[in-house]
Every structure is written in C-alpha cells, then in structure tokens.
Short mmCIF file of C-alpha atoms and ligand atoms in Angstrom, two decimals:
data_model
loop_
_atom_site.label_atom_id
_atom_site.label_comp_id
_atom_site.label_asym_id
_atom_site.label_seq_id
_atom_site.Cartn_x
_atom_site.Cartn_y
_atom_site.Cartn_z
CA MET A 293 70.29 53.11 77.49
CA LYS A 294 72.24 50.55 79.83
CA ILE A 295 75.07 49.24 78.42
CA ILE A 296 77.96 46.56 79.87
CA MET A 297 81.37 46.38 77.74
CA LEU A 298 82.89 42.87 77.93
CA GLY A 299 85.85 41.45 76.46
CA ALA A 300 89.54 40.20 77.32
CA PRO A 301 92.07 43.21 78.33
CA GLY A 302 92.79 45.32 75.00
CA ALA A 303 89.66 43.84 73.27
CA GLY A 304 88.89 47.38 72.44
CA LYS A 305 86.20 48.09 75.39
CA GLY A 306 87.28 51.55 76.14
CA THR A 307 87.68 52.72 71.97
CA GLN A 308 84.02 51.46 71.50
CA ALA A 309 82.38 52.73 74.70
CA ALA A 310 84.11 56.18 73.65
CA LYS A 311 82.59 56.30 70.47
CA LEU A 312 78.87 55.32 71.79
CA ALA A 313 79.01 57.82 74.60
CA GLU A 314 79.63 60.50 72.56
CA LYS A 315 77.07 59.17 69.38
CA TYR A 316 74.16 58.39 72.39
CA GLN A 317 74.98 61.20 74.63
CA ILE A 318 75.47 58.91 77.73
CA PRO A 319 78.58 58.56 80.30
CA HIS A 320 81.34 56.51 79.61
CA ILE A 321 81.98 54.76 83.20
CA SER A 322 85.42 53.00 82.80
CA THR A 323 86.54 51.70 86.27
CA GLY A 324 90.31 51.17 84.94
CA ASP A 325 90.10 55.34 84.15
CA ILE A 326 88.83 55.71 87.44
CA PHE A 327 90.88 53.75 89.31
CA ARG A 328 94.07 55.45 86.73
CA ALA A 329 92.81 59.13 87.95
CA ASN A 330 92.74 57.95 91.82
CA ILE A 331 96.42 56.82 90.95
CA LYS A 332 97.38 60.10 89.60
CA GLN A 333 95.74 61.87 92.51
CA GLN A 334 97.69 59.57 94.75
CA THR A 335 94.43 58.98 96.62
CA GLU A 336 94.08 56.11 99.55
CA LEU A 337 91.89 54.24 97.12
CA GLY A 338 94.85 54.63 94.13
CA LYS A 339 97.43 53.37 96.29
CA LYS A 340 95.77 50.43 96.75
CA ALA A 341 94.75 49.65 93.49
CA LYS A 342 97.82 50.32 92.07
CA SER A 343 98.99 47.44 94.09
CA TYR A 344 96.96 45.13 92.57
CA MET A 345 96.88 46.83 88.96
CA ASP A 346 100.65 46.65 88.01
CA GLN A 347 100.63 42.58 88.98
CA GLY A 348 97.65 42.65 86.47
CA LEU A 349 95.56 41.64 89.07
CA LEU A 350 91.65 42.81 89.61
CA VAL A 351 91.53 44.92 92.59
CA PRO A 352 89.52 43.45 95.28
CA ASP A 353 85.43 43.70 94.79
CA GLU A 354 84.55 46.00 97.97
CA LEU A 355 86.49 48.73 96.69
CA VAL A 356 84.90 48.33 93.38
CA VAL A 357 80.98 48.06 93.80
CA ASP A 358 79.92 50.90 95.79
CA LEU A 359 81.93 53.42 93.67
CA VAL A 360 79.90 51.94 90.66
CA VAL A 361 76.75 51.89 92.33
CA ASP A 362 77.35 55.26 93.18
CA ARG A 363 78.39 56.55 90.55
CA LEU A 364 75.64 55.07 88.32
CA ARG A 365 72.71 56.60 90.82
CA ALA A 366 74.52 60.02 90.08
CA GLU A 367 71.78 62.33 87.63
CA ASP A 368 74.03 62.16 84.47
CA CYS A 369 73.27 58.59 84.27
CA LYS A 370 69.36 59.10 84.53
CA ASN A 371 69.27 58.43 80.19
CA GLY A 372 71.78 55.59 80.67
CA TYR A 373 75.44 54.79 81.15
CA ILE A 374 78.27 52.81 79.14
CA LEU A 375 80.14 50.28 81.83
CA ASP A 376 83.56 49.43 80.49
CA GLY A 377 84.95 47.26 82.31
CA PHE A 378 82.69 46.38 85.07
CA PRO A 379 81.42 44.23 86.25
CA ARG A 380 84.22 41.89 86.02
CA THR A 381 83.29 38.69 88.45
CA ILE A 382 80.23 37.16 89.31
CA PRO A 383 79.94 38.77 92.42
CA GLN A 384 80.18 42.27 90.91
CA ALA A 385 77.33 41.48 88.48
CA GLN A 386 75.33 40.14 91.35
CA SER A 387 75.85 43.32 93.40
CA LEU A 388 74.64 45.25 90.40
CA ASP A 389 71.57 43.41 89.64
CA ARG A 390 70.97 43.60 93.10
CA ALA A 391 71.58 47.70 93.33
CA LEU A 392 69.30 48.10 89.17
CA ASP A 393 66.67 46.01 90.98
CA GLU A 394 66.22 48.60 93.74
CA ASP A 395 66.24 50.78 91.23
CA GLY A 396 63.80 48.81 89.36
CA THR A 397 65.61 48.77 85.89
CA LYS A 398 68.26 46.74 84.16
CA ILE A 399 71.04 46.68 81.74
CA ASP A 400 69.77 46.73 78.23
CA TYR A 401 72.55 45.06 76.51
CA ALA A 402 76.41 43.11 77.44
CA ILE A 403 78.20 43.27 74.50
CA ASP A 404 80.81 40.79 74.46
CA ILE A 405 84.07 42.00 72.00
CA GLU A 406 86.02 38.53 70.78
CA VAL A 407 89.61 39.07 70.14
CA PRO A 408 91.33 35.76 70.56
CA ASP A 409 94.42 35.88 72.60
CA GLU A 410 97.53 35.77 70.24
CA ASN A 411 96.06 39.33 68.25
CA ILE A 412 95.63 41.15 72.07
CA VAL A 413 99.69 40.95 72.98
CA ASN A 414 100.37 42.67 69.93
CA ARG A 415 97.80 44.88 70.17
CA MET A 416 98.72 46.00 73.47
CA SER A 417 102.39 46.59 72.62
CA GLY A 418 100.95 49.50 70.05
CA ARG A 419 98.76 51.18 72.37
CA ARG A 420 99.23 54.56 73.93
CA THR A 421 97.28 56.45 76.39
CA CYS A 422 97.13 59.65 77.43
CA PRO A 423 98.28 60.31 81.30
CA ASP A 424 96.31 63.67 81.26
CA CYS A 425 92.76 62.55 80.20
CA GLY A 426 93.02 59.10 79.55
CA ALA A 427 92.29 59.41 75.39
CA THR A 428 93.56 56.22 73.67
CA TYR A 429 95.26 55.57 71.11
CA HIS A 430 97.39 53.24 68.62
CA MET A 431 100.27 53.57 66.83
CA VAL A 432 99.18 51.73 63.70
CA HIS A 433 95.20 51.21 64.40
CA MET A 434 94.55 55.07 65.55
CA PRO A 435 97.39 57.09 65.41
CA THR A 436 97.21 60.64 66.96
CA LYS A 437 97.22 63.70 64.78
CA VAL A 438 100.75 64.88 65.96
CA GLU A 439 102.68 61.95 66.56
CA GLY A 440 103.22 61.42 70.55
CA ILE A 441 100.87 64.04 71.32
CA CYS A 442 97.02 63.59 73.02
CA ASP A 443 94.61 65.38 69.97
CA VAL A 444 92.30 65.96 73.30
CA CYS A 445 94.55 67.54 75.49
CA GLY A 446 97.87 68.34 73.97
CA LYS A 447 100.21 65.84 76.61
CA GLU A 448 102.61 63.77 75.53
CA ILE A 449 100.81 59.96 75.08
CA VAL A 450 102.84 57.04 77.29
CA LEU A 451 102.66 53.34 77.43
CA ARG A 452 100.08 52.06 80.16
CA ASP A 453 102.24 51.00 83.54
CA ASP A 454 100.19 47.05 82.91
CA ASP A 455 100.88 46.89 78.97
CA GLN A 456 104.45 45.70 79.60
CA PRO A 457 103.66 42.28 77.79
CA GLU A 458 104.35 39.80 81.38
CA THR A 459 101.45 41.73 82.47
CA VAL A 460 99.27 41.63 79.64
CA GLN A 461 99.55 37.43 79.72
CA LYS A 462 98.85 37.99 83.30
CA ARG A 463 95.62 40.39 82.81
CA LEU A 464 94.60 37.83 79.95
CA ASP A 465 94.85 34.46 82.58
CA VAL A 466 92.70 36.42 85.11
CA TYR A 467 90.11 37.37 82.41
CA HIS A 468 89.63 34.02 81.45
CA GLU A 469 89.47 32.66 85.20
CA GLN A 470 87.55 35.01 86.88
CA THR A 471 85.89 37.56 84.10
CA SER A 472 84.88 35.28 81.02
CA PRO A 473 82.21 33.49 82.84
CA LEU A 474 80.32 37.03 82.46
CA ILE A 475 79.15 36.09 79.16
CA GLU A 476 77.13 32.96 80.24
CA TYR A 477 76.17 35.40 82.88
CA TYR A 478 74.43 37.51 80.50
CA GLN A 479 73.51 34.89 77.67
CA ALA A 480 71.19 33.45 80.48
CA LYS A 481 69.70 36.82 81.03
CA LYS A 482 69.04 37.39 77.08
CA VAL A 483 70.96 40.32 77.05
CA LEU A 484 74.47 39.25 75.51
CA LYS A 485 75.66 40.47 72.23
CA GLU A 486 78.50 39.18 70.37
CA ILE A 487 81.27 40.86 68.43
CA ASP A 488 84.14 40.23 66.17
CA GLY A 489 86.55 42.56 67.74
CA THR A 490 89.32 41.69 65.00
CA LYS A 491 87.47 43.99 62.28
CA GLU A 492 88.20 47.95 61.69
CA ILE A 493 87.37 50.17 64.24
CA GLU A 494 85.16 51.86 62.57
CA GLU A 495 83.29 48.44 61.15
CA ILE A 496 82.39 47.38 64.92
CA PHE A 497 81.07 50.07 65.64
CA GLN A 498 78.79 50.64 62.86
CA SER A 499 77.83 46.81 63.80
CA LEU A 500 76.87 47.99 66.79
CA VAL A 501 74.90 50.96 66.10
CA GLU A 502 73.11 48.87 63.55
CA MET A 503 72.60 45.68 66.79
CA MET A 504 71.15 48.70 69.16
CA GLN A 505 68.56 49.95 66.44
P1 LIG B 697 91.13 48.53 82.59
O1 LIG B 697 91.53 49.65 82.22
O2 LIG B 697 89.64 48.02 82.43
O3 LIG B 697 91.80 47.35 81.27
P2 LIG B 697 91.47 46.29 80.66
O4 LIG B 697 90.07 45.79 80.99
O5 LIG B 697 92.88 45.25 80.87
O6 LIG B 697 91.06 46.60 79.45
P3 LIG B 697 92.14 47.66 78.15
O7 LIG B 697 91.55 48.88 78.92
O8 LIG B 697 93.54 47.22 78.55
O9 LIG B 697 91.14 47.21 77.02
P4 LIG B 697 90.08 47.59 76.43
O10 LIG B 697 89.42 46.73 75.96
O11 LIG B 697 89.56 49.03 76.57
O12 LIG B 697 90.73 47.52 74.91
P5 LIG B 697 91.07 49.44 74.04
O13 LIG B 697 89.83 50.24 73.49
O14 LIG B 697 92.24 50.29 74.53
O15 LIG B 697 91.60 47.80 84.11
C1 LIG B 697 93.00 48.08 84.35
C2 LIG B 697 93.05 47.25 85.22
O16 LIG B 697 92.15 48.12 86.17
C3 LIG B 697 92.40 46.17 85.54
O17 LIG B 697 93.60 45.16 85.19
C4 LIG B 697 91.93 45.52 87.05
O18 LIG B 697 93.83 45.81 87.99
C5 LIG B 697 91.65 46.93 87.41
N1 LIG B 697 90.02 46.97 87.54
C6 LIG B 697 89.22 48.07 86.17
N2 LIG B 697 87.86 47.72 86.51
C7 LIG B 697 87.89 46.42 87.45
C8 LIG B 697 87.17 45.79 88.44
N3 LIG B 697 86.11 46.11 87.58
N4 LIG B 697 87.11 44.95 89.07
C9 LIG B 697 88.31 44.72 89.81
N5 LIG B 697 89.64 45.27 89.16
C10 LIG B 697 89.38 46.21 88.29
O19 LIG B 697 91.75 49.10 72.51
C11 LIG B 697 93.28 48.75 73.06
C12 LIG B 697 94.03 48.58 71.92
O20 LIG B 697 93.77 48.30 70.66
C13 LIG B 697 94.43 50.68 71.91
O21 LIG B 697 95.35 50.73 71.68
C14 LIG B 697 92.89 50.68 70.97
O22 LIG B 697 93.33 52.06 69.60
C15 LIG B 697 93.40 49.46 69.43
N6 LIG B 697 92.04 48.73 69.21
C16 LIG B 697 91.18 48.67 69.39
N7 LIG B 697 90.38 48.71 68.67
C17 LIG B 697 91.15 47.61 67.61
C18 LIG B 697 90.54 47.03 66.54
N8 LIG B 697 89.47 46.96 65.87
N9 LIG B 697 91.35 47.22 65.51
C19 LIG B 697 92.63 47.37 65.76
N10 LIG B 697 93.27 47.73 66.97
C20 LIG B 697 91.96 48.58 68.26
MG1 LIG B 698 90.32 49.79 78.48
#
C-alpha cells in the first residue's frame, strides 16, 4: 500500500502516519524527520535545509526529490510506504509520478487531514518532540508516560525550532500557497481521501483504517 499524507503543518500527518506504519508494517518516510536528522548530524544537506526550515519556508525541490525517490526504491519499500510531508509542491508531485511511472507503480491513497488554521497554532504550542528519535507528543492530547521524557528512548522532549507561533503562521501561509494545490492534483487522479482532523487521534485512525479496507 502506497500512501501520501497531505495536510497543513500540525494537521496530524506524522501522528497518523506512525500509527498506519505500525499497523501495516510499512516504512514511515517523513521528509521533515530526514532533514531534522541531517541537521542533528550537521551534514551539508542539514545545513542547507535548516536555513529554510527555521524561516518556515520550503526546502528547494532539488534538495528533496532525488532523496525521496532513492528512498522509495529501497528494499524495505517493496510492500509499500507512507510518505509524510512529500510531495509538497506540484513539481515534487510531478517528479514523484515520473519516478513511479518508471517503476510501473502508483499511489493508492492521498489522505488529506483537514484542520482549520485557528486550531493549528494552538495545537502546535502543545507539541513536544524527541530530538533523538523524532517521536511526537502533545502536552494535552498525547502526553508522555513520564512528564517531559520520551516514551521510546528516554530523552528529554523539546519544542521544535520551527514551532514558535510566528514561524507556524509562516508555515501555514506557505502551505496554502504551495502545498494545498496538491489536493486538487490528487482528486483529479481519483486517489484523494479527505478526513476531519479535528476529531480525536484514535477516531481519525479508525476512520482511516476503515477507509482503506
Ligand atoms: P514537517 O516536519 O513535515 O512539518 P509540517 O508539514 O509543518 O508538519 P508537522 O510535522 O509540523 O505536523 P504534522 O501534520 O506531522 O502533525 P503532528 O502529527 O506532529 O516539515 C518541516 C519543514 O521541513 C518544512 O517546513 C520544510 O521547511 C521542510 N520540508 C519537509 N518536507 C519538505 C518537502 N517535501 N519539500 C520542501 N521542504 C520540506 O501533530 C501536531 C501536534 O498535534 C502533535 O503534538 C500531535 O500530538 C497533536 N495532534 C495530532 N493529531 C491530533 C488530534 N487529532 N487532536 C489533537 N491533537 C493532535
Ligand atoms: Mg510531522
């Protein structure tokens, strides 16, 4: 099963992608996580990506596309994958389609998680992430078992650098301008599924699972 998660920053793409990846035993590929891992390791890619991410801007397409296409061709993706945060522009979607065509395959579902902008800024201020393993929590909606400590690896959880309210607003503006046109793009391909992202995390997950049966 090949799935794309669409939706604004903070809509819950990563939260649902992680749950789906576990249920279907397929890789969860988050371009944001890949960039954050590169930033942590201070790679050349990480240095370039950080300058855009900290401003709430998209990393240029040429730094993203080949990286993702290579990843999708890895052995562990042969039964499918969940793309979280890619594609994010029409040119990225077209490049992905070209690569899929070459491989004789296609996307099964593009899931748009819909959350109004007003909910997002609030939601992001409560998000905490593990700088080590990337696990995501929410102080109210998805707390850790021990306050402030990652359930998975025991590290202290933090507010992501780009989750300051001003940067969140910029990311939302960029989303509406550059990423939301993908909704029509995948609707035209008849793979779009829309879901109300304001519901409870578990309820959304159950609807997604039903939708994919
Ligand atoms: P990325 O890491 O992809 O960030 P994003 O798209 O802005 O999305 P987020 O990760 O912020 O939100 P999410 O939808 O995953 O929500 P989450 O599940 O965490 O990208 C970061 C940056 O990298 C970009 O700005 C860009 O610069 C660059 N980048 C990445 N990919 C790129 C690409 N392809 N091209 C160019 N640049 C790229 O949930 C949010 C919070 O809400 C959490 O605390 C969660 O616990 C909580 N929550 C989730 N669901 C619910 C719910 N139903 N009810 C209540 N709370 C909930
Ligand atoms: Mg995410």
